[in-house]
Short mmCIF file of N, CA and C in Angstrom, two decimals:
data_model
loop_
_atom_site.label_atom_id
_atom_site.label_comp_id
_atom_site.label_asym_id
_atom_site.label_seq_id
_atom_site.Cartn_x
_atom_site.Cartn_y
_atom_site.Cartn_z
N UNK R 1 103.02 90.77 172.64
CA UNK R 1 104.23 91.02 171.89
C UNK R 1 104.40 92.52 171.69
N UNK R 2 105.42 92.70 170.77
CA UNK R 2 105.63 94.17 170.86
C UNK R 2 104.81 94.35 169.63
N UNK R 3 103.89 95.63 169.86
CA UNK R 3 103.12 95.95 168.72
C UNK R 3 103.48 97.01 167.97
N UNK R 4 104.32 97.92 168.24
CA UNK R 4 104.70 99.16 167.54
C UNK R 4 106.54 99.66 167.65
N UNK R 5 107.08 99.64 166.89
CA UNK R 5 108.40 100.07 166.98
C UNK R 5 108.87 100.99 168.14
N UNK R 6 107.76 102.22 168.92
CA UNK R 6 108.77 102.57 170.12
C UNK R 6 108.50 101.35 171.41
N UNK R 7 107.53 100.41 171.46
CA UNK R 7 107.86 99.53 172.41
C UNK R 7 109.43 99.28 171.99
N UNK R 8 109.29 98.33 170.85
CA UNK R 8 110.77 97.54 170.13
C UNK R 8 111.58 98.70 170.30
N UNK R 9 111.48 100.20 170.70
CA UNK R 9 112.67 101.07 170.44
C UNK R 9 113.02 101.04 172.78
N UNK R 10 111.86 101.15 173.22
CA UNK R 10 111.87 100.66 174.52
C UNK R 10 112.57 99.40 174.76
N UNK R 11 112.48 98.36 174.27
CA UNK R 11 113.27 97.18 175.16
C UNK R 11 114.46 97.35 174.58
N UNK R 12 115.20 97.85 173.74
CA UNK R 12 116.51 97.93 173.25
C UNK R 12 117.18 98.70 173.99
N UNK R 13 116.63 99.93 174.41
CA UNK R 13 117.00 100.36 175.45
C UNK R 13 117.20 100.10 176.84
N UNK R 14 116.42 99.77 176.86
CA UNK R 14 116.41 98.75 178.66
C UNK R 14 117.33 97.89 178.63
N UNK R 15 117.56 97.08 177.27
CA UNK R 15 118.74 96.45 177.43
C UNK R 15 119.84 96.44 177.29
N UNK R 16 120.02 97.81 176.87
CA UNK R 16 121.55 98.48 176.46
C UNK R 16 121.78 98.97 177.84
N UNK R 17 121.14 99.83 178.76
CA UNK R 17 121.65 100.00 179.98
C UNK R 17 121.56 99.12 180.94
N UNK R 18 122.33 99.15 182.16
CA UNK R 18 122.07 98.25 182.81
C UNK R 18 121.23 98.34 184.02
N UNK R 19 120.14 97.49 184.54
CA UNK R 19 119.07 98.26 185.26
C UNK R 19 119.63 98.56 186.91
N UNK R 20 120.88 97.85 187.05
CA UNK R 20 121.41 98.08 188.61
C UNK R 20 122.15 99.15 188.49
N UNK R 21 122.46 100.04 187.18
CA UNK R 21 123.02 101.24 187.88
C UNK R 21 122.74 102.52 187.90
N UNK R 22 120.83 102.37 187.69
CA UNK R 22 120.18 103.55 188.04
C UNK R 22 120.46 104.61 187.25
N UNK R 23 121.32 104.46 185.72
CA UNK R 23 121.37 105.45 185.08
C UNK R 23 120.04 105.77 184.39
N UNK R 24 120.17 107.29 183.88
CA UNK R 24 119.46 107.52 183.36
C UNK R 24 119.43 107.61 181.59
N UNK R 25 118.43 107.45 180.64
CA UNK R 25 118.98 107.10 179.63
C UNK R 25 118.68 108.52 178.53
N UNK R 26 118.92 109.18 178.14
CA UNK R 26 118.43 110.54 177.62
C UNK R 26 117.07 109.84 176.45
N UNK R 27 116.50 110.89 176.52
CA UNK R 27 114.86 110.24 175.50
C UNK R 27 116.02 110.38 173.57
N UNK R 28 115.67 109.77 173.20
CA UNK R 28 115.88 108.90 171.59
C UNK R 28 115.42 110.20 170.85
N UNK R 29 113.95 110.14 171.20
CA UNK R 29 113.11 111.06 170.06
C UNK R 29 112.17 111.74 171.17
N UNK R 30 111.51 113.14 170.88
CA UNK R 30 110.55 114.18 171.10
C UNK R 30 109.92 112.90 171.86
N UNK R 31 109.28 112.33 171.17
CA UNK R 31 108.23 111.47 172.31
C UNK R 31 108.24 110.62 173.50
N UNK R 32 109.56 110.69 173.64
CA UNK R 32 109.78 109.78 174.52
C UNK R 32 110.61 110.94 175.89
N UNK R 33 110.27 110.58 177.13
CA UNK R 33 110.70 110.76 178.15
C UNK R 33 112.14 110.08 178.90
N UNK R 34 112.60 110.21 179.37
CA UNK R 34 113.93 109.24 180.09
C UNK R 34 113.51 109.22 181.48
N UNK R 35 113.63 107.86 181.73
CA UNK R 35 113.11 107.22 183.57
C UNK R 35 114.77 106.45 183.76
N UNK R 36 114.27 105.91 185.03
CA UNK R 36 115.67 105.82 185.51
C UNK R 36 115.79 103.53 185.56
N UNK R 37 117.24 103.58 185.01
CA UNK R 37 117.52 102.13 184.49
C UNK R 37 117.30 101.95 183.17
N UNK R 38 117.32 103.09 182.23
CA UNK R 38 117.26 102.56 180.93
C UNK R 38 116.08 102.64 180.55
N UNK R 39 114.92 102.67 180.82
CA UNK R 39 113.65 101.86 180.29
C UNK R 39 112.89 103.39 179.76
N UNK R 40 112.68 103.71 179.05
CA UNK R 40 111.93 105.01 178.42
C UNK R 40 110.85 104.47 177.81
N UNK R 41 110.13 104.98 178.24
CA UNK R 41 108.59 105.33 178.06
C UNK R 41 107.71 106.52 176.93
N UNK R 42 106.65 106.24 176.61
CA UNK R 42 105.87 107.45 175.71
C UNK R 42 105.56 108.08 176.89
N UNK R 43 105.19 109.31 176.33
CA UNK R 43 104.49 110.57 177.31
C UNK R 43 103.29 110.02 177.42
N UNK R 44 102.65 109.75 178.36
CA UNK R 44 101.15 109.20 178.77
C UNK R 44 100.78 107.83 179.02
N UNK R 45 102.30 107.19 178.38
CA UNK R 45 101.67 105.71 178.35
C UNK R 45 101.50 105.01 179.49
N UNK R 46 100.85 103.89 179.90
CA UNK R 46 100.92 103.78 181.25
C UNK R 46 100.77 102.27 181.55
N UNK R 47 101.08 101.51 182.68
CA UNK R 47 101.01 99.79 182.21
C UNK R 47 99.72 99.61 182.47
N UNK R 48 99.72 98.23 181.71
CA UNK R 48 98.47 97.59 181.56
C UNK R 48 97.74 97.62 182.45
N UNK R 49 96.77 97.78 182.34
CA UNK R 49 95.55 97.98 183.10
C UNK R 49 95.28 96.35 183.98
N UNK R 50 94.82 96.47 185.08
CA UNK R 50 94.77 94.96 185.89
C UNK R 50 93.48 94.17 185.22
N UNK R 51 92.47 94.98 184.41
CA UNK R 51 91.64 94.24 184.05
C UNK R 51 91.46 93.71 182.31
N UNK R 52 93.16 94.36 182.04
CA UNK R 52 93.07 94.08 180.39
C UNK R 52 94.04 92.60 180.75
N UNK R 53 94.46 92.09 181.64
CA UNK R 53 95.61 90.95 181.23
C UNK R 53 94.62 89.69 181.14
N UNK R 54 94.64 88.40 180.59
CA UNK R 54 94.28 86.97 180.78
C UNK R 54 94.38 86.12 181.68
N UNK R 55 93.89 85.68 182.26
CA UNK R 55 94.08 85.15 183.78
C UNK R 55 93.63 83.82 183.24
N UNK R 56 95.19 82.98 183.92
CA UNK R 56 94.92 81.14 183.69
C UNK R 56 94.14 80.83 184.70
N UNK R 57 93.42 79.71 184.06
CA UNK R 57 92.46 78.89 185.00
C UNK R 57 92.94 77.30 184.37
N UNK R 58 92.84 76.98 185.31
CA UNK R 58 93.00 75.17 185.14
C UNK R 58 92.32 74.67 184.48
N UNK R 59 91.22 74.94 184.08
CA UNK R 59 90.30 74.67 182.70
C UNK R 59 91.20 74.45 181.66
N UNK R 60 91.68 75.75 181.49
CA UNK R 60 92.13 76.39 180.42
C UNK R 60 93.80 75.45 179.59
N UNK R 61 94.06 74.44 181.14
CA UNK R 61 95.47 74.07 180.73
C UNK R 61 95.17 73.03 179.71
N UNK R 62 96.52 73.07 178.89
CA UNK R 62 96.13 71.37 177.94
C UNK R 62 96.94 70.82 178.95
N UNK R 63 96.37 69.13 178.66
CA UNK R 63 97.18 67.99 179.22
C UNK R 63 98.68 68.08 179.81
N UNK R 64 99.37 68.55 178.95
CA UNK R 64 101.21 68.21 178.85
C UNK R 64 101.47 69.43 179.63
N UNK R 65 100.68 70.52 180.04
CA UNK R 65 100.95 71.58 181.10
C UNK R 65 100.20 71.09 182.21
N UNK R 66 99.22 70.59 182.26
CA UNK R 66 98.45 70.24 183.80
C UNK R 66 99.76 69.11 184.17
N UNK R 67 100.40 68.35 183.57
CA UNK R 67 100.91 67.29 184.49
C UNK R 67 102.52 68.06 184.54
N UNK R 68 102.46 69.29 184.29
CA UNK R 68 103.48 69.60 184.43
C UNK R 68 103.19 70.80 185.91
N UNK R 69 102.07 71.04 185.56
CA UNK R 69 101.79 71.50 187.09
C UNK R 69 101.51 70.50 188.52
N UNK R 70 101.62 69.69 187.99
CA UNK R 70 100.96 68.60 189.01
C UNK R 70 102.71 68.21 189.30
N UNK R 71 103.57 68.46 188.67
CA UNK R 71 104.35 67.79 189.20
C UNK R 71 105.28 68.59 190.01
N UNK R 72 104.87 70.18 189.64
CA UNK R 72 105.41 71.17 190.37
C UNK R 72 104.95 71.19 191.91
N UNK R 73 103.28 70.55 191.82
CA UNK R 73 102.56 70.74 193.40
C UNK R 73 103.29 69.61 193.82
N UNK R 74 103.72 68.19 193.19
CA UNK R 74 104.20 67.57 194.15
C UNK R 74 105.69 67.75 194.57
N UNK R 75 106.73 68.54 193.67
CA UNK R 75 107.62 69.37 194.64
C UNK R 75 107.36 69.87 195.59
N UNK R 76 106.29 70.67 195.64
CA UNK R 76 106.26 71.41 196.64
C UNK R 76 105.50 71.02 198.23
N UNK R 77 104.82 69.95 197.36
CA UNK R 77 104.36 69.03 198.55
C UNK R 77 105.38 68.75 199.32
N UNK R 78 106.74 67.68 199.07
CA UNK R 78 107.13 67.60 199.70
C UNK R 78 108.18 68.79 200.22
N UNK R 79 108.02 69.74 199.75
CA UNK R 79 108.93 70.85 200.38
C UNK R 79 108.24 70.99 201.83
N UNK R 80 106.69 71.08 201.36
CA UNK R 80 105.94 71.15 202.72
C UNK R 80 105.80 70.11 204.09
N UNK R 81 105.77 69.09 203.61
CA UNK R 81 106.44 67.84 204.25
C UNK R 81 107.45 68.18 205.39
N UNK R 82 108.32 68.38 204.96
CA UNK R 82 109.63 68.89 205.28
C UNK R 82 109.61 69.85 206.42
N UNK R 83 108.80 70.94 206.11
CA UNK R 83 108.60 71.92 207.14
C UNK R 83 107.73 71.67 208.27
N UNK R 84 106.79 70.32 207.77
CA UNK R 84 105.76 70.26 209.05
C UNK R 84 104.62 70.41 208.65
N UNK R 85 104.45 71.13 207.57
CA UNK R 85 102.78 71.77 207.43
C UNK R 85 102.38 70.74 206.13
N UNK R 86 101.25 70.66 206.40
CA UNK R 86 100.09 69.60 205.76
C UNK R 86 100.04 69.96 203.79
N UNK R 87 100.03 68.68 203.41
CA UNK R 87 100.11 68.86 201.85
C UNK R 87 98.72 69.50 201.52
N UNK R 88 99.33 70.31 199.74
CA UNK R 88 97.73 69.88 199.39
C UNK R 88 97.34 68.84 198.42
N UNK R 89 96.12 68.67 198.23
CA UNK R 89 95.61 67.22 197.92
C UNK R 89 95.52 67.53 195.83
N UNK R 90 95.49 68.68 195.68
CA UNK R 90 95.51 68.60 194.27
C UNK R 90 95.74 70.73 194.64
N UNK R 91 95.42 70.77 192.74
CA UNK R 91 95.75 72.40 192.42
C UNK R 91 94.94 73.30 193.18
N UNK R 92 93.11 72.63 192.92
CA UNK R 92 92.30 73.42 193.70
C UNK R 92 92.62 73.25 194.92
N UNK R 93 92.91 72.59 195.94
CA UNK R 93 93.02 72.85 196.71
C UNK R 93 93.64 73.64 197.62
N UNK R 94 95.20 73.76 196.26
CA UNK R 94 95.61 75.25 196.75
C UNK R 94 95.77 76.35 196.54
N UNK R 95 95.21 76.49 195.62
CA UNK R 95 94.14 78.05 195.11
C UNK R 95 93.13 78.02 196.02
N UNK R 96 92.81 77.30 196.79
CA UNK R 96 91.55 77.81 197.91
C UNK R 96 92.54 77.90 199.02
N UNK R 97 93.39 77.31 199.68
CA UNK R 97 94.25 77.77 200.49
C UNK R 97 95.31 78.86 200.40
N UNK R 98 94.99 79.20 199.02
CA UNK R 98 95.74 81.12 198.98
C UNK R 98 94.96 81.77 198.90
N UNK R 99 93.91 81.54 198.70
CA UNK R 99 93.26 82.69 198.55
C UNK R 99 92.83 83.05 199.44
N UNK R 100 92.55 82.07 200.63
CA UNK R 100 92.30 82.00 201.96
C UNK R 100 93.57 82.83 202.97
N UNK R 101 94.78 82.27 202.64
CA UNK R 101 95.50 83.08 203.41
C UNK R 101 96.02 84.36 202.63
N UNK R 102 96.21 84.46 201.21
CA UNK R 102 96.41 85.68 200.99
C UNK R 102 95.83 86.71 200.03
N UNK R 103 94.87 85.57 199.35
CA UNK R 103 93.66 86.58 198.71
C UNK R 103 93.06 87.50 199.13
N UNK R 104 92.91 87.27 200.30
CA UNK R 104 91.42 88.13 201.00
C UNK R 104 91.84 89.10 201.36
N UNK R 105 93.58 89.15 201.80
CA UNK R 105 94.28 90.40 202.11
C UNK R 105 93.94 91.54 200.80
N UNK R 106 94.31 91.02 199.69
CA UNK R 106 94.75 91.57 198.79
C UNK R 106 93.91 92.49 198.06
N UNK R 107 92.40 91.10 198.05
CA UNK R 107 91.27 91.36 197.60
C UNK R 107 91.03 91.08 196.36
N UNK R 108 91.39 89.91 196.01
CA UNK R 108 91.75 88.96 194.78
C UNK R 108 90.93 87.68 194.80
N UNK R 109 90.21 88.40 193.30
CA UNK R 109 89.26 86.87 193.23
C UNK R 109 89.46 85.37 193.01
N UNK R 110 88.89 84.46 192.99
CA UNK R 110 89.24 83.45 192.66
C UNK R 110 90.04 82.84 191.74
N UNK R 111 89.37 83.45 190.50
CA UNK R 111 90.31 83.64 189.05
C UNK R 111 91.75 84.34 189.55
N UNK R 112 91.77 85.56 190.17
CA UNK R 112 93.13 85.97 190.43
C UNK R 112 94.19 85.23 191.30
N UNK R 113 93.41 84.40 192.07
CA UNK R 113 94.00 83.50 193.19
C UNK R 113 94.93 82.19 191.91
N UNK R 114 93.73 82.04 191.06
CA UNK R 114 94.25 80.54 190.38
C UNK R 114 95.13 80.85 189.75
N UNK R 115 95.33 82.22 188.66
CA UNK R 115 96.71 82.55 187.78
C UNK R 115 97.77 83.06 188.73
N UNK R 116 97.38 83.06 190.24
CA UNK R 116 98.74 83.41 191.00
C UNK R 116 99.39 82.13 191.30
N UNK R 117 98.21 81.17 191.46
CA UNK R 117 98.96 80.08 191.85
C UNK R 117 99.69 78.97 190.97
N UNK R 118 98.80 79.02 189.68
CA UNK R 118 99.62 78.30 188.23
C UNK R 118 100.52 79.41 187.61
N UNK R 119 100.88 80.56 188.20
CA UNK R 119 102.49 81.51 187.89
C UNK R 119 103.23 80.83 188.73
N UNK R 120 102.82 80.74 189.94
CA UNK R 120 104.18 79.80 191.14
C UNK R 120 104.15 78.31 190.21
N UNK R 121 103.69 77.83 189.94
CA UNK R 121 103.51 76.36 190.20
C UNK R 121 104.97 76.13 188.16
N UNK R 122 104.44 77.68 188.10
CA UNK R 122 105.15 77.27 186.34
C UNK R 122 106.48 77.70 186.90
N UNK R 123 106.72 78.87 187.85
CA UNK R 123 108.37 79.27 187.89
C UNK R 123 108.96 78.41 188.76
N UNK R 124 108.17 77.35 189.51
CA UNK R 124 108.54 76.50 190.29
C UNK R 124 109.30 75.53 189.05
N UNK R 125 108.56 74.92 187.80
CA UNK R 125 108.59 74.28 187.32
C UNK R 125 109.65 74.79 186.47
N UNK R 126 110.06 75.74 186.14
CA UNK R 126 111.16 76.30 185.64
C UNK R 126 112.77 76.16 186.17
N UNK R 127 112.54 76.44 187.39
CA UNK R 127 113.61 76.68 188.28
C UNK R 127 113.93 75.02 188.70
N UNK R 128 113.11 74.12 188.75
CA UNK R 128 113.20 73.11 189.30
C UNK R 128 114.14 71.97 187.73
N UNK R 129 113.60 72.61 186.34
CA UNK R 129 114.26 71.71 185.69
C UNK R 129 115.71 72.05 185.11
N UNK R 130 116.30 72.70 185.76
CA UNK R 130 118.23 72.86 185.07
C UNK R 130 118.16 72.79 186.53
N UNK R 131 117.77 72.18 187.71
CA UNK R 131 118.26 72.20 189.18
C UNK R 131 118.94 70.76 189.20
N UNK R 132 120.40 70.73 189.92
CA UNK R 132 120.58 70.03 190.31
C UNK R 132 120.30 68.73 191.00
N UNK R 133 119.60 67.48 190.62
CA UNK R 133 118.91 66.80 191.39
C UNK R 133 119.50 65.62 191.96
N UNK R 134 120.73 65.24 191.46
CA UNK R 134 121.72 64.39 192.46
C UNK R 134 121.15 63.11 191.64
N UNK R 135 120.87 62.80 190.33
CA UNK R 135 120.74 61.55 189.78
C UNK R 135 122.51 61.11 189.64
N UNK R 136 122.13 59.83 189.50
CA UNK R 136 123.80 59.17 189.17
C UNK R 136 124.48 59.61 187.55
N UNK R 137 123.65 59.99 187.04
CA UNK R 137 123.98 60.25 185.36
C UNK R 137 124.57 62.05 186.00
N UNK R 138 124.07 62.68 186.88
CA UNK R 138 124.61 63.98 186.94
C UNK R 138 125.77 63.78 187.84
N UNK R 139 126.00 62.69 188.63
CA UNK R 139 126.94 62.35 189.63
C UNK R 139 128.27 62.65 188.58
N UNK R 140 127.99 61.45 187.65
CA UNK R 140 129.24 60.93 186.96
C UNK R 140 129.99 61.94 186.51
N UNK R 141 128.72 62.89 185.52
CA UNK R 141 128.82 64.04 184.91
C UNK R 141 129.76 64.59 185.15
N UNK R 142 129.58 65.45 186.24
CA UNK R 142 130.38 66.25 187.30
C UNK R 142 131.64 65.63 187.82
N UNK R 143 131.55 64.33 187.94
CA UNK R 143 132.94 64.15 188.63
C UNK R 143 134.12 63.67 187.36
N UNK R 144 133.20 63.35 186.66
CA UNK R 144 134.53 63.74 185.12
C UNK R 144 134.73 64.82 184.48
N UNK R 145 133.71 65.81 184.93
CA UNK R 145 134.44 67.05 185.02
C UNK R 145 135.01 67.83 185.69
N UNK R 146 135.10 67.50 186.90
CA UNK R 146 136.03 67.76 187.92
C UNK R 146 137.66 67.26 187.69
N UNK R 147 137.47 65.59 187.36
CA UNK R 147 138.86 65.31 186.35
C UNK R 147 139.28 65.61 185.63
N UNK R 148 139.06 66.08 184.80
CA UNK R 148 139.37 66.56 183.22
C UNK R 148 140.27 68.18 183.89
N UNK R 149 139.18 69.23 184.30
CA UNK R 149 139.67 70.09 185.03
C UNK R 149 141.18 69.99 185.71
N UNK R 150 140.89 69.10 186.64
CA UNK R 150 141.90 69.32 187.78
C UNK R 150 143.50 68.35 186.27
N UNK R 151 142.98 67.62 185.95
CA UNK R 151 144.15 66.70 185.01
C UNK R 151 144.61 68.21 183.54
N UNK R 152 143.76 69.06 183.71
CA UNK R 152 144.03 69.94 182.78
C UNK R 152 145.19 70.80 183.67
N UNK R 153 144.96 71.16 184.93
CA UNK R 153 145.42 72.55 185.73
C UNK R 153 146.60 71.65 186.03
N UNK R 154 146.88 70.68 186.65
CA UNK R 154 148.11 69.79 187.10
C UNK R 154 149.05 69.79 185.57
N UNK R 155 148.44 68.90 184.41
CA UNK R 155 149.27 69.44 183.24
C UNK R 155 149.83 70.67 182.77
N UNK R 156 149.36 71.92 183.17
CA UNK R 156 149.66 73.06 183.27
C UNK R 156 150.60 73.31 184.30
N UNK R 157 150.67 73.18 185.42
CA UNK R 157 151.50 73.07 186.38
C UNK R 157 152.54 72.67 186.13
N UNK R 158 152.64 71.49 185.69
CA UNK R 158 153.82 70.54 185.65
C UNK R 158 155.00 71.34 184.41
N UNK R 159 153.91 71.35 182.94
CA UNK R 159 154.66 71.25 182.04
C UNK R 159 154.62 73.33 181.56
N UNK R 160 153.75 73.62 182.19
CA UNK R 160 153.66 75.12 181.89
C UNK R 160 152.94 75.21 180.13
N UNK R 161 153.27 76.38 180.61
CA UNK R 161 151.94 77.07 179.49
C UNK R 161 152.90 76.62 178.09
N UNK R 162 151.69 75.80 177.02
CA UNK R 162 152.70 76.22 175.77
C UNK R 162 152.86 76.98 174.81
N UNK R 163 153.98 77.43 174.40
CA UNK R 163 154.41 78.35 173.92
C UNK R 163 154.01 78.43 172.07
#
């Protein structure tokens, strides 16, 4: 969290500018520097260190998150399906198959392999629940709001705007 008021004076800033237009933001106070997109920084400060963060391990999940990862691997199972290439059989198995194909590049331990792979498996699980999934309750949804719409714009048409 934020522990000291110029973080909290940092994200206010970042979010007052906008980060796609590369402005720059003038420093607030003496201590602070101006970088580019808003985001100002202390003089010296620097990000977290790779060996100060917490790294998930599947141990570590409770219940109501493991089956929420489990249900992310079986999205993605069958995503894999799909393409041709072979499922995996549970979580470990594919934390050993990344780390295999892209750990070793990286040079990322096991532990680093597993919180890379329960970060995918959670933004999977994120992205996957406001997704469109074509149940009949979202069918209906949509197509009475497609009516309502179009019976709104035709009433407008017809009778014009009222006055």
């Amino acid at each position: 969290m934020l522990s000291s008021p110029n973080k909290l004076l940092c994200l206010l800033l970042s979010l007052l500018c906008c980060p796609a237009s590369g402005l720059l933001v003038a420093p607030a106070r003496p201590g602070l520097r101006a970088t580019r997109c808003g985001v100002a920084r202390l003089q010296g400060e620097t990000d977290i260190a790779k060996d100060d963060r917490v790294l998930v391990t599947i141990e570590s999940l409770s219940s109501d998150y493991r089956l929420q990862m489990e249900n992310s691997l079986e999205e993605r199972n069958k995503e894999r399906i799909l393409t041709g290439q072979p499922r995996y059989e549970d979580i470990e198995d594919m934390v050993t198959k990344y780390q295999e194909f892209e750990g070793e590049k990286l040079g990322m331990s096991r532990a680093e392999a597993e919180d890379a792979v329960l970060s995918y498996l959670q933004k999977k699980a994120l992205m996957d629940e406001g997704a469109y999934s074509g149940d009949p309750q979202e069918v209906i949804t949509f197509v009475l709001l497609g009516a309502l719409v179009v019976g709104v714009g035709y009433n407008l048409i017809v009778n014009g705007i009222p006055q």
